[in-house]
PDB file of C-alpha atoms in Angstrom:
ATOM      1  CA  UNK A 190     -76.087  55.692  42.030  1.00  0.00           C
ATOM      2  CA  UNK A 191     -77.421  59.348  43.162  1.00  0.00           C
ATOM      3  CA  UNK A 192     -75.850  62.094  41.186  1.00  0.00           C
ATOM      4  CA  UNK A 193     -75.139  65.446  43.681  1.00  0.00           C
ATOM      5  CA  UNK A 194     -78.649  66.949  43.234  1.00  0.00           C
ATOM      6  CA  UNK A 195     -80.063  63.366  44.401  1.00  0.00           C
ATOM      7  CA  UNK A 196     -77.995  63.209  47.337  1.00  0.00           C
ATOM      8  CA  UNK A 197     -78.484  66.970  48.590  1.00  0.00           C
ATOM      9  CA  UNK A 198     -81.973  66.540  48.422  1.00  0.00           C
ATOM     10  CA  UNK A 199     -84.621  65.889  51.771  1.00  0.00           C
ATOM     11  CA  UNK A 200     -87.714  64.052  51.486  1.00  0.00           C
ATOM     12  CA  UNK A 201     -90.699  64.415  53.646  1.00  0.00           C
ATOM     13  CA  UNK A 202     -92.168  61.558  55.382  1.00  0.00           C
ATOM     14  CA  UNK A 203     -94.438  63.585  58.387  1.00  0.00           C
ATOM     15  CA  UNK A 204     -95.113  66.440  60.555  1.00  0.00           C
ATOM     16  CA  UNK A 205     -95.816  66.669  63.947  1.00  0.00           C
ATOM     17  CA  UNK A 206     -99.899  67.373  64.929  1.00  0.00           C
ATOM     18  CA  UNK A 207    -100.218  66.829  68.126  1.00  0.00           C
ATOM     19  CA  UNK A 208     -99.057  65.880  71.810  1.00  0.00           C
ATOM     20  CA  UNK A 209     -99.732  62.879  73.531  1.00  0.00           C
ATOM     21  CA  UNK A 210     -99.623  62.827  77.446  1.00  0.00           C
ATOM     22  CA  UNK A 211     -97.993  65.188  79.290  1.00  0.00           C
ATOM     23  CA  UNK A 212     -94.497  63.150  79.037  1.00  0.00           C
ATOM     24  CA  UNK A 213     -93.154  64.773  76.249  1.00  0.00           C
ATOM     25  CA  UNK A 214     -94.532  62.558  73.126  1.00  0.00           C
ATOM     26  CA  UNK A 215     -95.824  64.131  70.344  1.00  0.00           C
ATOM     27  CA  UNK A 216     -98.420  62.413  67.712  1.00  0.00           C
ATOM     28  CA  UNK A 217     -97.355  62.109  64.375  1.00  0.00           C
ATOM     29  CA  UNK A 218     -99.003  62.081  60.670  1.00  0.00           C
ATOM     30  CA  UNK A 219     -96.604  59.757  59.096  1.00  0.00           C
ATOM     31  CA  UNK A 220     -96.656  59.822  54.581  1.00  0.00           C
ATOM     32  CA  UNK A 221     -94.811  56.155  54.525  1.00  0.00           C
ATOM     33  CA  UNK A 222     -96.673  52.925  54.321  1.00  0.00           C
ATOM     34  CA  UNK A 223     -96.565  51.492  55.876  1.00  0.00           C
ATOM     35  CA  UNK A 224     -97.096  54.292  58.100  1.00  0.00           C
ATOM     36  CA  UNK A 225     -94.513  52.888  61.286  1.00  0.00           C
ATOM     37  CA  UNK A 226     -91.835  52.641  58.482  1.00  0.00           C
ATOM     38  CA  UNK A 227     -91.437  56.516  58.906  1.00  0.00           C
ATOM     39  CA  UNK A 228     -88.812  55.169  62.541  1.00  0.00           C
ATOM     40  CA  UNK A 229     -86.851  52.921  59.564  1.00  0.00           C
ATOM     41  CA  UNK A 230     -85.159  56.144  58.009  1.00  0.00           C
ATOM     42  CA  UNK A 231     -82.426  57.999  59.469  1.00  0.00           C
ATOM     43  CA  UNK A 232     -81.440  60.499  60.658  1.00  0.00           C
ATOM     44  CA  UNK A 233     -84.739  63.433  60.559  1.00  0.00           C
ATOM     45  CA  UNK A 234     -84.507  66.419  60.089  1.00  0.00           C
ATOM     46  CA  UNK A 235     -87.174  68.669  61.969  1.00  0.00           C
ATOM     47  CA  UNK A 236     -87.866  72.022  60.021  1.00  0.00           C
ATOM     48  CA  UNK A 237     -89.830  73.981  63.208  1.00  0.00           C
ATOM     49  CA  UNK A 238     -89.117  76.934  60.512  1.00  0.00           C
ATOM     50  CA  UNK A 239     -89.019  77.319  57.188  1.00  0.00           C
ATOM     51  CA  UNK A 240     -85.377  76.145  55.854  1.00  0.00           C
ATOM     52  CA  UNK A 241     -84.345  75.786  58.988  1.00  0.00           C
ATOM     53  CA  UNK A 242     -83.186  72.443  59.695  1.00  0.00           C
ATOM     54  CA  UNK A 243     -82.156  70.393  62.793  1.00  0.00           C
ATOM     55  CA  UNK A 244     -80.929  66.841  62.728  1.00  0.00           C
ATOM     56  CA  UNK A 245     -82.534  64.229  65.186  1.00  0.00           C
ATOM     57  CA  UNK A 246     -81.934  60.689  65.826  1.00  0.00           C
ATOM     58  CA  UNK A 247     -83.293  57.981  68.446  1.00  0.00           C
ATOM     59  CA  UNK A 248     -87.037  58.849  67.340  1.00  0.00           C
ATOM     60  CA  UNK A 249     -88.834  55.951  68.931  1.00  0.00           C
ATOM     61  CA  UNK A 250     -92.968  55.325  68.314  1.00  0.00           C
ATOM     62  CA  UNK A 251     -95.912  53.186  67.976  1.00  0.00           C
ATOM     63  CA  UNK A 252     -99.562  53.027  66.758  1.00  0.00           C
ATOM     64  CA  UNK A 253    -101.572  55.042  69.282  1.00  0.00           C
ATOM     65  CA  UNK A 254    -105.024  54.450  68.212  1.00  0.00           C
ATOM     66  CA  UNK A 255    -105.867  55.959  64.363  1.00  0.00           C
ATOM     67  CA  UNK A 256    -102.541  57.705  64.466  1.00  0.00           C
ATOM     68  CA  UNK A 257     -99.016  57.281  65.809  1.00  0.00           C
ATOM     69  CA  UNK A 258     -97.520  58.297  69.247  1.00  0.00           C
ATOM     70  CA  UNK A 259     -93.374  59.158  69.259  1.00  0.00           C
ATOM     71  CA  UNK A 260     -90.664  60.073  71.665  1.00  0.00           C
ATOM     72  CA  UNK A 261     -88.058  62.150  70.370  1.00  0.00           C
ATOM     73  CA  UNK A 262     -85.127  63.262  72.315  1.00  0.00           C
ATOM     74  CA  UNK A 263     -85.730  66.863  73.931  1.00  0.00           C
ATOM     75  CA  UNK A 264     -88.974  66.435  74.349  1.00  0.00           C
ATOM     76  CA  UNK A 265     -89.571  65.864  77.971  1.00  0.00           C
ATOM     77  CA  UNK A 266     -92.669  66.836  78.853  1.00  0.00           C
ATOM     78  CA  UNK A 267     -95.985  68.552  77.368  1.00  0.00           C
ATOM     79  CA  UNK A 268     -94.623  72.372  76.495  1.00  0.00           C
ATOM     80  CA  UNK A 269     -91.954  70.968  75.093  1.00  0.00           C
ATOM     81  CA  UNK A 270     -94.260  68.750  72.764  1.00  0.00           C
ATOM     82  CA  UNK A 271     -96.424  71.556  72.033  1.00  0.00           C
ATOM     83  CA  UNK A 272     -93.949  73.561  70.960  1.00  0.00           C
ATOM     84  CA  UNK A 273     -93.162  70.741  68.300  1.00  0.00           C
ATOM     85  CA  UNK A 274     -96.904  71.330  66.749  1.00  0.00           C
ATOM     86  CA  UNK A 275     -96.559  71.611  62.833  1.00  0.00           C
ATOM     87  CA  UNK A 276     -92.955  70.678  62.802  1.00  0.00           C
ATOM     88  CA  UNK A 277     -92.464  68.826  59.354  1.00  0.00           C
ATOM     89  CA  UNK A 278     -89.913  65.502  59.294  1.00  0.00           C
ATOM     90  CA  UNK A 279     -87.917  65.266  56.652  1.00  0.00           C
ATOM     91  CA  UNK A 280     -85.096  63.027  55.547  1.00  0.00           C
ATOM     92  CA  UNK A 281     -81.926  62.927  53.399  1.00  0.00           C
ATOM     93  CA  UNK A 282     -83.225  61.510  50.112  1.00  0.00           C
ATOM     94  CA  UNK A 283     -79.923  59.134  50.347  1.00  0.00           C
ATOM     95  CA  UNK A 284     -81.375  57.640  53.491  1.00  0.00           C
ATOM     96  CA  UNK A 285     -83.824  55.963  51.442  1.00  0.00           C
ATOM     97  CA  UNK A 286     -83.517  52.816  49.044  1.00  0.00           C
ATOM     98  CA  UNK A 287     -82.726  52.650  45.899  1.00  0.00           C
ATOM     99  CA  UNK A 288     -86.471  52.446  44.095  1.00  0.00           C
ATOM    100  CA  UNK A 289     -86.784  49.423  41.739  1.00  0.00           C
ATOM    101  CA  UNK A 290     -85.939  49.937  37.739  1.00  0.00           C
ATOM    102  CA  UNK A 291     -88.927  52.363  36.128  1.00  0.00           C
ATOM    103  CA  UNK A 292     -89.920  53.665  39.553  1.00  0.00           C
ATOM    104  CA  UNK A 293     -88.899  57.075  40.624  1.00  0.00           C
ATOM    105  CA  UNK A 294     -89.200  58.883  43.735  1.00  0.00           C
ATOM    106  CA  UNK A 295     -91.169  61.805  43.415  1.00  0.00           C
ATOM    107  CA  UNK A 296     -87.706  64.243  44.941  1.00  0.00           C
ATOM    108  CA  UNK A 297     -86.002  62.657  42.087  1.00  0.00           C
ATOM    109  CA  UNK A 298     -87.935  64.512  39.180  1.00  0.00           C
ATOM    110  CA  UNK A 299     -88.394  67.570  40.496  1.00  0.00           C
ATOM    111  CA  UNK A 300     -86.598  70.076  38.298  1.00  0.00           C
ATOM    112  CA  UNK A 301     -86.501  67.914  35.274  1.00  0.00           C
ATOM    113  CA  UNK A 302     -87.083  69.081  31.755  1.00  0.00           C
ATOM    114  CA  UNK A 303     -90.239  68.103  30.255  1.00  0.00           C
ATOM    115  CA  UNK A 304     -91.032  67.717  26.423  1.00  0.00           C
ATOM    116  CA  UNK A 305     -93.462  66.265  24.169  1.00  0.00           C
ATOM    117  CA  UNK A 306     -93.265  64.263  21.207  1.00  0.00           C
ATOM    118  CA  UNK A 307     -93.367  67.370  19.132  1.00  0.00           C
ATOM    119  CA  UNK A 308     -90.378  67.960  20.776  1.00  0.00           C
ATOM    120  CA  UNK A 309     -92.245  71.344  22.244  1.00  0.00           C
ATOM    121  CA  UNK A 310     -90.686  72.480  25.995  1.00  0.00           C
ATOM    122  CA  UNK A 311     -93.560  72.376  28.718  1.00  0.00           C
ATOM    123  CA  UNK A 312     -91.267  73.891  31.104  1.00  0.00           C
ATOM    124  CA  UNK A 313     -89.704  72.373  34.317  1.00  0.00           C
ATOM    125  CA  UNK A 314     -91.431  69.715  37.017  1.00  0.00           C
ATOM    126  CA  UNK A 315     -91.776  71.901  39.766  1.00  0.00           C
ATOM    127  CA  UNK A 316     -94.070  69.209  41.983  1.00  0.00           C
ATOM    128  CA  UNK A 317     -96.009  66.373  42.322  1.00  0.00           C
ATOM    129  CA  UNK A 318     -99.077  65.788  43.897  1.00  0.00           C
ATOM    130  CA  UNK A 319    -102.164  62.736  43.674  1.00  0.00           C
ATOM    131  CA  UNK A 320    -105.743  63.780  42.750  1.00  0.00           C
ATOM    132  CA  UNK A 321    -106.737  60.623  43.977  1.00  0.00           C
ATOM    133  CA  UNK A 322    -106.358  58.945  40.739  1.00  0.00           C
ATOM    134  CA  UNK A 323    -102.907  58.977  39.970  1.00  0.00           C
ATOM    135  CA  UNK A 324     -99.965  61.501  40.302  1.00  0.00           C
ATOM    136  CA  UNK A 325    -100.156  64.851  38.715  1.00  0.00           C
ATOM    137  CA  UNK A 326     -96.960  66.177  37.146  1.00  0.00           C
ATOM    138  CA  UNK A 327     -96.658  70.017  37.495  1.00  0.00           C
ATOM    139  CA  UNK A 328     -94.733  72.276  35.160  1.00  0.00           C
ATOM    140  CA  UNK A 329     -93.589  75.716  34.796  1.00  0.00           C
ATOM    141  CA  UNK A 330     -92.581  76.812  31.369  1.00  0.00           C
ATOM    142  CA  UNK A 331     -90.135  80.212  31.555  1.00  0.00           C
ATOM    143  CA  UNK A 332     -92.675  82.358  30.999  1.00  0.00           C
ATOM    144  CA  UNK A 333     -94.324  81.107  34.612  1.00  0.00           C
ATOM    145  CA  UNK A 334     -96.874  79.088  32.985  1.00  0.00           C
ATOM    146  CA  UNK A 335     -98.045  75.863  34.621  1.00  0.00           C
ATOM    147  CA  UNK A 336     -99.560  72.369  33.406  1.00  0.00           C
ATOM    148  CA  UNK A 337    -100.449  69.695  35.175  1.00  0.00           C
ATOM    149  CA  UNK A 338     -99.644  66.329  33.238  1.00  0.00           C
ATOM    150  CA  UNK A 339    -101.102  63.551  34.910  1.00  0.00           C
ATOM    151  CA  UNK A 340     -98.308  60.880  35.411  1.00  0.00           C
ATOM    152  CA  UNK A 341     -99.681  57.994  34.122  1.00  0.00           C
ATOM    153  CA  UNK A 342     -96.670  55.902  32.490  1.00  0.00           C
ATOM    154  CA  UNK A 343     -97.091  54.470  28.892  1.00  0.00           C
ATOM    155  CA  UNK A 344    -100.663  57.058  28.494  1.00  0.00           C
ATOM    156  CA  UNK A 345     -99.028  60.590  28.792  1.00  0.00           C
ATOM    157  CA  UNK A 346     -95.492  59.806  30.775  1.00  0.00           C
ATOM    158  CA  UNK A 347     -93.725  57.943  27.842  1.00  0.00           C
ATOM    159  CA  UNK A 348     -90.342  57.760  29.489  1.00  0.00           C
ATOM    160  CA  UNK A 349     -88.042  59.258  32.413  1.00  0.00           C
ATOM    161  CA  UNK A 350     -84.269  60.112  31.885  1.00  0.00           C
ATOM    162  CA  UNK A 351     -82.839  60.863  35.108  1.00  0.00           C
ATOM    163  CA  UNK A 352     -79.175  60.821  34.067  1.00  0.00           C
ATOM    164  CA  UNK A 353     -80.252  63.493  31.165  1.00  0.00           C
ATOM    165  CA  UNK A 354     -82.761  65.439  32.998  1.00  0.00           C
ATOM    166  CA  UNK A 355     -85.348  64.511  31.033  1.00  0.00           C
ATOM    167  CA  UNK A 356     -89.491  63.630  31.134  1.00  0.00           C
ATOM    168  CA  UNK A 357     -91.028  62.819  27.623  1.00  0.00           C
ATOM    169  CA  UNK A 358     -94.908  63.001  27.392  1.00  0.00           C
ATOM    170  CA  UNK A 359     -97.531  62.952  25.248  1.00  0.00           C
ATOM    171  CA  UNK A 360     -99.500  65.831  25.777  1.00  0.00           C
ATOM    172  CA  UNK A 361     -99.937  69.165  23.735  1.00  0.00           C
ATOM    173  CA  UNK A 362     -98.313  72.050  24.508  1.00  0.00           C
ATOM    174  CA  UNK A 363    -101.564  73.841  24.656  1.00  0.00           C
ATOM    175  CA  UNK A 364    -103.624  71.484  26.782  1.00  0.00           C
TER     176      UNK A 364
END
């Protein structure tokens, strides 16, 4: 069940990079996998601007070579396209499927406390983001100080409380 700061949450799953043809499609860089399962979730939300939000729906595509072509509606020819150019699609993080027990969606723990064993506060999960290896957990403490944990479950993350907020780890405060 999402609590209120689950369901008021977006989740990014593109941007626009491109046009394609002089028709009005744009090209898309699509963060799902697999990649065409980006036209599954509804409705997007384009942010042209920063916080600025407009909802979208009948978003049609396909595979266009290495990346993906799309239609969306308003977009009927090339300017209009072009004008799309760095446009980032997002979507309400209730749109999406419940993940399967012990697997989180990265949205969902942002803002949680963090802790070690020691019991010692490491501050606040501000982000995620993969080196490649495995997630990274970032963390500012309240005096702005950040760590980066790497998520890596039974190593460092030891276990996730959503319903109390809560990441345990084991890492030193002063790592």
């Amino acid at each position: 069940m999402l609590d209120e700061r689950t369901r008021t949450r977006r989740v990014l799953l593109g941007r626009i990079v491109g046009v394609h043809g002089v028709h009005g499609a744009v090209k898309l860089e699509s963060f799902t996998e697999p990649r065409l399962a980006i036209f599954d979730y509804k409705p997007w939300l384009l942010e042209r601007e920063p916080g600025r939000f407009e909802e979208i729906a009948g978003a049609k595509g396909h595979v266009q070579g290495k990346g993906i072509a799309a239609t969306l509606p308003g977009s009927v020819d090339r300017d209009a396209a072009a004008s799309l150019i760095g446009t980032r699609i997002w979507v309400p993080r209730a749109a999406l499927p419940e993940p399967e027990p012990g697997e989180f969606y990265q949205t969902d723990l942002e803002g949680l406390q963090v802790a070690n064993l020691a019991g010692d506060d490491l501050g606040r999960v501000s982000h995620l983001f993969d080196n490649g290896a495995h997630d990274v957990l970032v963390t500012r403490d309240k005096a702005g100080r950040e760590r980066l944990i790497p998520y890596v479950v039974d190593v460092y993350v030891k276990s996730v409380d959503l319903d109390a907020g809560r990441i345990l780890v084991d890492w030193n405060k002063d790592d």
